[in-house]
mmCIF file of C-alpha atoms and ligand atoms in Angstrom:
data_model
loop_
_atom_site.group_PDB
_atom_site.id
_atom_site.type_symbol
_atom_site.label_atom_id
_atom_site.label_comp_id
_atom_site.label_asym_id
_atom_site.label_seq_id
_atom_site.Cartn_x
_atom_site.Cartn_y
_atom_site.Cartn_z
ATOM 1 C CA MET A 25 10.743 94.469 -78.668
ATOM 2 C CA ALA A 26 9.786 92.569 -75.529
ATOM 3 C CA THR A 27 7.533 89.581 -76.050
ATOM 4 C CA TYR A 28 5.503 87.940 -73.361
ATOM 5 C CA ALA A 29 3.582 84.742 -72.790
ATOM 6 C CA LEU A 30 0.591 83.987 -70.576
ATOM 7 C CA PRO A 31 0.963 80.249 -69.911
ATOM 8 C CA LEU A 32 -1.515 80.222 -67.034
ATOM 9 C CA HIS A 33 -4.496 82.216 -65.964
ATOM 10 C CA HIS A 34 -7.637 81.456 -64.048
ATOM 11 C CA HIS A 35 -9.913 83.366 -61.728
ATOM 12 C CA GLY A 36 -12.384 82.531 -59.000
ATOM 13 C CA LYS A 37 -13.768 83.415 -55.590
ATOM 14 C CA SER A 38 -12.138 82.200 -52.379
ATOM 15 C CA LYS A 39 -13.662 81.440 -48.995
ATOM 16 C CA VAL A 40 -17.328 81.744 -49.827
ATOM 17 C CA ARG A 41 -19.017 80.566 -46.635
ATOM 18 C CA LEU A 42 -22.459 79.013 -46.566
ATOM 19 C CA GLY A 43 -24.775 76.993 -44.392
ATOM 20 C CA ARG A 44 -27.358 74.643 -45.925
ATOM 21 C CA VAL A 45 -30.283 73.118 -44.050
ATOM 22 C CA TRP A 46 -32.475 70.362 -45.457
ATOM 23 C CA ARG A 47 -35.747 69.918 -43.557
ATOM 24 C CA ASP A 48 -37.176 66.417 -43.387
ATOM 25 C CA GLY A 49 -40.282 67.144 -41.298
ATOM 26 C CA THR A 50 -38.983 68.014 -37.863
ATOM 27 C CA VAL A 51 -35.626 66.349 -38.554
ATOM 28 C CA HIS A 52 -33.150 68.809 -40.003
ATOM 29 C CA HIS A 53 -29.816 68.159 -41.719
ATOM 30 C CA MET A 54 -27.181 70.863 -41.665
ATOM 31 C CA VAL A 55 -23.798 71.502 -43.292
ATOM 32 C CA GLU A 56 -21.424 74.458 -43.200
ATOM 33 C CA TRP A 57 -19.176 74.799 -46.221
ATOM 34 C CA ASN A 58 -16.321 77.073 -47.246
ATOM 35 C CA VAL A 59 -16.281 77.125 -51.047
ATOM 36 C CA ASN A 60 -13.483 78.140 -53.413
ATOM 37 C CA THR A 61 -14.174 78.450 -57.130
ATOM 38 C CA MET A 62 -11.618 78.766 -59.916
ATOM 39 C CA ILE A 63 -12.330 78.698 -63.652
ATOM 40 C CA ASP A 64 -10.110 78.287 -66.711
ATOM 41 C CA SER A 65 -11.540 80.333 -69.556
ATOM 42 C CA ASP A 66 -10.635 81.908 -72.901
ATOM 43 C CA MET A 67 -10.068 85.276 -71.311
ATOM 44 C CA GLU A 68 -6.579 86.124 -72.571
ATOM 45 C CA HIS A 69 -8.047 89.367 -73.990
ATOM 46 C CA ALA A 70 -8.766 90.562 -70.434
ATOM 47 C CA PHE A 71 -5.088 90.271 -69.517
ATOM 48 C CA LEU A 72 -3.688 91.462 -72.845
ATOM 49 C CA ASN A 73 -6.167 94.133 -73.934
ATOM 50 C CA GLY A 74 -8.148 95.040 -70.840
ATOM 51 C CA ASP A 75 -11.278 93.666 -72.524
ATOM 52 C CA ASN A 76 -13.636 91.876 -70.093
ATOM 53 C CA THR A 77 -16.107 90.673 -72.740
ATOM 54 C CA GLY A 78 -17.439 87.224 -71.851
ATOM 55 C CA MET A 79 -15.834 87.096 -68.419
ATOM 56 C CA THR A 80 -17.690 85.292 -65.626
ATOM 57 C CA ALA A 81 -17.060 87.735 -62.776
ATOM 58 C CA THR A 82 -15.842 86.319 -59.491
ATOM 59 C CA ASP A 83 -18.863 88.000 -57.909
ATOM 60 C CA THR A 84 -21.099 85.966 -60.222
ATOM 61 C CA GLN A 85 -19.203 82.843 -59.169
ATOM 62 C CA LYS A 86 -19.812 83.727 -55.505
ATOM 63 C CA ASN A 87 -23.538 84.205 -56.115
ATOM 64 C CA THR A 88 -23.675 80.876 -57.954
ATOM 65 C CA VAL A 89 -22.257 79.091 -54.891
ATOM 66 C CA TYR A 90 -25.524 79.909 -53.098
ATOM 67 C CA VAL A 91 -27.769 79.274 -56.117
ATOM 68 C CA VAL A 92 -26.431 75.763 -56.656
ATOM 69 C CA ALA A 93 -26.603 75.052 -52.905
ATOM 70 C CA GLN A 94 -30.302 75.901 -53.008
ATOM 71 C CA ARG A 95 -30.829 73.738 -56.109
ATOM 72 C CA MET A 96 -29.488 70.681 -54.243
ATOM 73 C CA SER A 97 -33.010 69.842 -53.117
ATOM 74 C CA GLN A 98 -32.016 66.558 -51.448
ATOM 75 C CA LYS A 99 -29.471 66.344 -48.643
ATOM 76 C CA CYS A 100 -26.193 65.850 -50.471
ATOM 77 C CA THR A 101 -22.521 65.269 -49.835
ATOM 78 C CA ILE A 102 -19.771 67.826 -50.264
ATOM 79 C CA GLU A 103 -18.652 65.840 -53.334
ATOM 80 C CA GLN A 104 -22.087 65.913 -55.003
ATOM 81 C CA TYR A 105 -22.349 69.654 -54.402
ATOM 82 C CA ALA A 106 -18.880 70.401 -55.782
ATOM 83 C CA ILE A 107 -19.603 68.303 -58.893
ATOM 84 C CA ALA A 108 -22.885 70.168 -59.492
ATOM 85 C CA LEU A 109 -21.178 73.548 -59.103
ATOM 86 C CA ALA A 110 -18.296 72.638 -61.429
ATOM 87 C CA GLN A 111 -20.683 71.296 -64.076
ATOM 88 C CA HIS A 112 -22.815 74.429 -63.825
ATOM 89 C CA PHE A 113 -19.899 76.728 -64.676
ATOM 90 C CA VAL A 114 -18.674 74.635 -67.616
ATOM 91 C CA ARG A 115 -22.140 74.022 -69.060
ATOM 92 C CA THR A 116 -23.389 77.596 -68.626
ATOM 93 C CA TYR A 117 -20.507 79.734 -69.917
ATOM 94 C CA PRO A 118 -19.150 79.184 -73.452
ATOM 95 C CA LEU A 119 -15.690 80.589 -72.649
ATOM 96 C CA VAL A 120 -15.165 78.409 -69.576
ATOM 97 C CA SER A 121 -13.120 75.304 -70.396
ATOM 98 C CA LYS A 122 -12.647 73.927 -66.890
ATOM 99 C CA ALA A 123 -14.001 74.542 -63.381
ATOM 100 C CA LYS A 124 -11.993 73.733 -60.255
ATOM 101 C CA ILE A 125 -13.950 73.656 -57.024
ATOM 102 C CA TYR A 126 -12.468 73.179 -53.568
ATOM 103 C CA VAL A 127 -14.828 72.874 -50.571
ATOM 104 C CA GLU A 128 -14.195 72.428 -46.863
ATOM 105 C CA GLN A 129 -16.863 71.154 -44.459
ATOM 106 C CA LYS A 130 -16.919 71.943 -40.743
ATOM 107 C CA PRO A 131 -17.442 68.990 -38.389
ATOM 108 C CA TRP A 132 -20.986 69.895 -37.263
ATOM 109 C CA THR A 133 -22.420 66.646 -35.923
ATOM 110 C CA ARG A 134 -25.923 65.842 -34.722
ATOM 111 C CA VAL A 135 -26.103 65.949 -30.917
ATOM 112 C CA GLN A 136 -27.213 62.850 -28.997
ATOM 113 C CA GLN A 137 -29.561 63.592 -26.115
ATOM 114 C CA SER A 138 -30.233 60.761 -23.633
ATOM 115 C CA GLY A 139 -28.912 58.397 -26.311
ATOM 116 C CA LEU A 140 -31.288 59.730 -28.982
ATOM 117 C CA PRO A 141 -30.355 61.889 -31.981
ATOM 118 C CA HIS A 142 -31.571 65.472 -31.595
ATOM 119 C CA ASP A 143 -33.867 66.674 -34.407
ATOM 120 C CA HIS A 144 -32.124 69.942 -35.078
ATOM 121 C CA GLY A 145 -29.244 70.316 -32.594
ATOM 122 C CA PHE A 146 -25.617 70.113 -33.735
ATOM 123 C CA ALA A 147 -22.213 70.430 -32.066
ATOM 124 C CA LEU A 148 -18.771 70.836 -33.555
ATOM 125 C CA GLN A 149 -17.184 67.450 -33.012
ATOM 126 C CA GLY A 150 -13.491 66.834 -33.383
ATOM 127 C CA THR A 151 -11.142 69.043 -35.283
ATOM 128 C CA GLU A 152 -11.091 67.489 -38.701
ATOM 129 C CA VAL A 153 -12.368 69.347 -41.709
ATOM 130 C CA ARG A 154 -13.704 67.289 -44.621
ATOM 131 C CA THR A 155 -12.459 68.486 -48.007
ATOM 132 C CA VAL A 156 -13.118 67.917 -51.678
ATOM 133 C CA TYR A 157 -11.448 69.126 -54.855
ATOM 134 C CA VAL A 158 -13.414 68.610 -58.055
ATOM 135 C CA THR A 159 -12.402 69.479 -61.589
ATOM 136 C CA TYR A 160 -14.712 69.233 -64.588
ATOM 137 C CA ASP A 161 -13.874 70.243 -68.149
ATOM 138 C CA LYS A 162 -15.627 70.785 -71.469
ATOM 139 C CA ALA A 163 -14.704 67.260 -72.619
ATOM 140 C CA GLY A 164 -16.692 65.947 -69.649
ATOM 141 C CA THR A 165 -13.666 64.752 -67.672
ATOM 142 C CA LEU A 166 -14.510 64.714 -63.979
ATOM 143 C CA ASP A 167 -11.888 64.274 -61.250
ATOM 144 C CA VAL A 168 -12.919 63.993 -57.622
ATOM 145 C CA THR A 169 -10.353 64.125 -54.821
ATOM 146 C CA ALA A 170 -11.820 63.816 -51.350
ATOM 147 C CA GLY A 171 -9.985 64.271 -48.105
ATOM 148 C CA LEU A 172 -9.630 65.744 -44.661
ATOM 149 C CA LYS A 173 -7.354 68.121 -42.821
ATOM 150 C CA ASP A 174 -6.663 69.045 -39.190
ATOM 151 C CA LEU A 175 -7.303 65.497 -37.946
ATOM 152 C CA SER A 176 -5.391 65.618 -34.641
ATOM 153 C CA LEU A 177 -4.148 62.217 -33.444
ATOM 154 C CA LEU A 178 -1.880 61.200 -30.585
ATOM 155 C CA LYS A 179 -0.713 57.961 -28.981
ATOM 156 C CA THR A 180 1.327 57.763 -25.793
ATOM 157 C CA THR A 181 3.315 54.634 -26.651
ATOM 158 C CA GLN A 182 4.056 51.995 -29.309
ATOM 159 C CA SER A 183 5.973 54.473 -31.402
ATOM 160 C CA GLY A 184 9.758 54.581 -31.707
ATOM 161 C CA TYR A 185 12.574 55.969 -33.833
ATOM 162 C CA GLU A 186 15.828 54.016 -34.020
ATOM 163 C CA GLY A 187 18.563 53.108 -36.462
ATOM 164 C CA PHE A 188 18.783 56.481 -38.195
ATOM 165 C CA LEU A 189 22.076 57.967 -39.426
ATOM 166 C CA ARG A 190 24.323 59.336 -36.688
ATOM 167 C CA ASP A 191 27.103 61.850 -37.240
ATOM 168 C CA GLN A 192 28.601 64.898 -35.517
ATOM 169 C CA TYR A 193 25.324 66.792 -35.985
ATOM 170 C CA THR A 194 23.117 64.166 -34.380
ATOM 171 C CA LEU A 195 21.893 64.735 -30.847
ATOM 172 C CA LEU A 196 18.579 62.850 -30.885
ATOM 173 C CA PRO A 197 18.656 59.709 -28.714
ATOM 174 C CA GLU A 198 17.148 56.536 -30.093
ATOM 175 C CA THR A 199 13.872 55.471 -28.524
ATOM 176 C CA ASN A 200 11.460 52.561 -28.750
ATOM 177 C CA ASP A 201 8.806 54.277 -26.671
ATOM 178 C CA ARG A 202 7.686 57.823 -27.368
ATOM 179 C CA ILE A 203 4.585 59.912 -27.857
ATOM 180 C CA MET A 204 3.534 60.205 -31.490
ATOM 181 C CA ALA A 205 1.283 63.129 -32.349
ATOM 182 C CA SER A 206 0.220 64.649 -35.629
ATOM 183 C CA THR A 207 -2.343 66.784 -37.358
ATOM 184 C CA VAL A 208 -3.114 64.784 -40.445
ATOM 185 C CA THR A 209 -3.917 66.120 -43.902
ATOM 186 C CA CYS A 210 -5.009 63.429 -46.346
ATOM 187 C CA THR A 211 -6.548 63.438 -49.812
ATOM 188 C CA TRP A 212 -7.573 60.474 -51.927
ATOM 189 C CA LYS A 213 -8.338 60.644 -55.618
ATOM 190 C CA TYR A 214 -11.163 58.518 -56.926
ATOM 191 C CA ALA A 215 -10.767 56.471 -60.098
ATOM 192 C CA ALA A 216 -14.561 56.173 -60.100
ATOM 193 C CA ALA A 217 -17.382 57.319 -57.860
ATOM 194 C CA PRO A 218 -17.910 55.119 -54.793
ATOM 195 C CA ALA A 219 -21.414 53.780 -54.107
ATOM 196 C CA CYS A 220 -21.714 56.353 -51.315
ATOM 197 C CA TYR A 221 -19.343 59.267 -50.722
ATOM 198 C CA ASP A 222 -20.231 59.438 -47.002
ATOM 199 C CA ALA A 223 -19.523 55.723 -46.473
ATOM 200 C CA ALA A 224 -16.244 56.015 -48.388
ATOM 201 C CA TYR A 225 -15.239 58.988 -46.223
ATOM 202 C CA ALA A 226 -16.049 57.088 -43.030
ATOM 203 C CA ALA A 227 -14.054 54.068 -44.244
ATOM 204 C CA ALA A 228 -11.064 56.216 -45.194
ATOM 205 C CA LYS A 229 -11.044 58.038 -41.865
ATOM 206 C CA GLN A 230 -11.350 54.785 -39.917
ATOM 207 C CA GLY A 231 -8.474 53.388 -41.979
ATOM 208 C CA LEU A 232 -6.308 56.338 -40.977
ATOM 209 C CA LEU A 233 -7.197 55.927 -37.298
ATOM 210 C CA ASP A 234 -6.702 52.162 -37.238
ATOM 211 C CA ALA A 235 -3.238 52.368 -38.789
ATOM 212 C CA PHE A 236 -2.098 55.322 -36.685
ATOM 213 C CA LEU A 237 -3.262 53.865 -33.382
ATOM 214 C CA GLY A 238 -2.242 50.262 -34.062
ATOM 215 C CA PRO A 239 -3.583 47.231 -32.229
ATOM 216 C CA GLY A 240 -3.976 48.831 -28.794
ATOM 217 C CA ALA A 241 -2.853 46.722 -25.864
ATOM 218 C CA ARG A 242 -0.977 44.280 -28.106
ATOM 219 C CA ARG A 243 2.565 45.631 -28.389
ATOM 220 C CA ARG A 244 3.655 46.592 -31.898
ATOM 221 C CA VAL A 245 6.084 49.499 -31.911
ATOM 222 C CA GLN A 246 5.786 51.598 -35.046
ATOM 223 C CA PRO A 247 9.347 52.407 -36.207
ATOM 224 C CA SER A 248 8.725 55.875 -37.697
ATOM 225 C CA VAL A 249 6.066 58.325 -38.812
ATOM 226 C CA GLN A 250 7.081 57.343 -42.357
ATOM 227 C CA TYR A 251 6.143 53.687 -41.774
ATOM 228 C CA THR A 252 2.885 54.615 -40.046
ATOM 229 C CA LEU A 253 1.981 57.010 -42.859
ATOM 230 C CA TYR A 254 2.451 54.250 -45.446
ATOM 231 C CA ASP A 255 0.211 51.920 -43.403
ATOM 232 C CA MET A 256 -2.451 54.612 -43.185
ATOM 233 C CA ALA A 257 -2.461 55.146 -46.947
ATOM 234 C CA LYS A 258 -2.587 51.393 -47.637
ATOM 235 C CA ASN A 259 -5.653 51.132 -45.395
ATOM 236 C CA ILE A 260 -7.488 53.657 -47.568
ATOM 237 C CA LEU A 261 -6.550 51.847 -50.800
ATOM 238 C CA ASP A 262 -7.720 48.573 -49.210
ATOM 239 C CA ARG A 263 -10.968 49.875 -47.749
ATOM 240 C CA VAL A 264 -12.056 52.341 -50.445
ATOM 241 C CA PRO A 265 -11.883 50.248 -53.615
ATOM 242 C CA THR A 266 -12.513 53.169 -55.991
ATOM 243 C CA SER A 267 -9.624 55.242 -54.565
ATOM 244 C CA GLU A 268 -6.416 55.184 -56.613
ATOM 245 C CA SER A 269 -3.955 57.687 -55.146
ATOM 246 C CA ILE A 270 -3.445 58.879 -51.569
ATOM 247 C CA PHE A 271 -1.644 62.037 -50.445
ATOM 248 C CA LEU A 272 -0.676 62.246 -46.776
ATOM 249 C CA ASN A 273 1.020 65.028 -44.857
ATOM 250 C CA MET A 274 1.887 64.381 -41.215
ATOM 251 C CA PRO A 275 3.703 66.887 -39.042
ATOM 252 C CA ASN A 276 5.609 65.064 -36.314
ATOM 253 C CA LEU A 277 4.561 67.100 -33.251
ATOM 254 C CA HIS A 278 7.249 66.521 -30.674
ATOM 255 C CA PHE A 279 6.631 65.826 -26.994
ATOM 256 C CA ILE A 280 10.123 66.038 -25.548
ATOM 257 C CA PRO A 281 10.943 64.045 -22.386
ATOM 258 C CA CYS A 282 11.300 66.526 -19.513
ATOM 259 C CA ASN A 283 13.661 66.362 -16.549
ATOM 260 C CA PRO A 284 11.870 68.452 -13.901
ATOM 261 C CA VAL A 285 14.232 70.403 -11.628
ATOM 262 C CA GLY A 286 15.630 68.056 -8.973
ATOM 263 C CA SER A 287 14.221 65.002 -10.724
ATOM 264 C CA SER A 288 14.483 63.089 -13.969
ATOM 265 C CA PHE A 289 12.171 61.855 -16.731
ATOM 266 C CA ASN A 290 10.143 58.895 -15.604
ATOM 267 C CA ASN A 291 7.926 58.351 -18.661
ATOM 268 C CA ASP A 292 5.636 60.997 -17.278
ATOM 269 C CA VAL A 293 6.337 64.675 -17.978
ATOM 270 C CA TYR A 294 7.011 66.065 -21.471
ATOM 271 C CA VAL A 295 7.670 69.483 -22.951
ATOM 272 C CA ALA A 296 4.802 69.890 -25.412
ATOM 273 C CA THR A 297 5.799 71.661 -28.631
ATOM 274 C CA SER A 298 4.225 72.695 -31.889
ATOM 275 C CA GLU A 299 7.315 74.233 -33.531
ATOM 276 C CA PRO A 300 9.654 73.270 -34.898
ATOM 277 C CA HIS A 301 8.032 70.042 -36.011
ATOM 278 C CA GLY A 302 9.022 67.235 -38.338
ATOM 279 C CA ASN A 303 7.124 67.102 -41.601
ATOM 280 C CA ILE A 304 6.541 63.784 -43.334
ATOM 281 C CA GLU A 305 4.715 63.666 -46.656
ATOM 282 C CA ALA A 306 4.143 61.072 -49.378
ATOM 283 C CA VAL A 307 1.827 59.973 -52.160
ATOM 284 C CA ILE A 308 0.937 56.272 -52.297
ATOM 285 C CA THR A 309 -0.890 54.883 -55.330
ATOM 286 C CA ARG A 310 -2.042 51.603 -56.734
ATOM 287 C CA LYS A 311 0.733 50.218 -58.965
ATOM 288 C CA GLY A 312 0.905 51.952 -62.334
ATOM 289 C CA ILE A 313 -1.327 54.865 -61.329
ATOM 290 C CA ALA A 314 -0.019 58.414 -61.693
ATOM 291 C CA PRO A 315 0.184 60.219 -58.343
ATOM 292 C CA HIS A 316 -2.054 63.180 -57.684
ATOM 293 C CA CYS A 317 -0.781 66.259 -55.922
ATOM 294 C CA LYS A 318 -2.209 67.525 -52.643
ATOM 295 C CA LEU A 319 -5.456 68.967 -53.995
HETATM 296 O O1 LIG B 11 9.332 59.152 -37.131
HETATM 297 C C1 LIG B 11 10.264 59.966 -37.292
HETATM 298 N N1 LIG B 11 10.731 60.218 -38.534
HETATM 299 C C2 LIG B 11 11.744 61.093 -38.771
HETATM 300 O O2 LIG B 11 12.147 61.308 -39.949
HETATM 301 C C3 LIG B 11 12.287 61.743 -37.655
HETATM 302 N N2 LIG B 11 13.280 62.658 -37.502
HETATM 303 C C4 LIG B 11 13.376 62.942 -36.183
HETATM 304 O O3 LIG B 11 14.172 63.776 -35.681
HETATM 305 N N3 LIG B 11 12.466 62.228 -35.475
HETATM 306 C C5 LIG B 11 11.781 61.472 -36.371
HETATM 307 N N4 LIG B 11 10.775 60.586 -36.214
#
């Protein structure tokens, strides 16, 4: 007789999109979120026997995304919202042992008009999407991992790549001056809540930028994406004291020196590419801390 096991099961709703406006007199605050819910629950009987008794339907989870958004009566961060939603599921449904909430936030930013902030006008600024992954379980354990994705960065110099292994398969010339470009994905797990999630996010993002771009006019060639990535992660650990583990993924988007017909490369024209691209990834933690995975 065949025997089976069900070592993992969870269910949730993906890509629930919402906008939330908080009105402070004539000054409005606005966020657009894409919410993903996933719950662990004692629902083996649904898989084994076709019995849905006690199941929190994914449609119910989707509806709750909007209910909890409305209950956040004060302007809140993506982290505060995700925590509230996770706690709601665990505290409301007896069979739910853990809620896992992932939220992305679009970069809507208040517009400046003649140097003054507009009351209710927003523009999409930049490409980066702010992210959060929150888990909360019946024992009250809360894990918050904040982050960003699609942060597109490029520098036209002070990046190189030399000293790597050469054999019969190696064609790449060494260089101490190249374009470095990437679309950064980064998450940082908190050991404890920061005083302000928005300030911690701003500090983390600035840390990424500062390390990627380097000291500007002062010449300091970065030897590889790997080295730059490590610097970027260290900046977050240094500037966000309650962070404990940093995940970074950095595609190396190649701009290949071009020899135009009848001419040669003069540090000016490149073939821009998106594929294939290098892919550099690492987790950097404080000493003795277990690494977190991407989410
Ligand atoms: O910074 C780099 N790291 C690599 O691992 C690599 N590999 C490669 O072909 N170019 C580069 N650049």
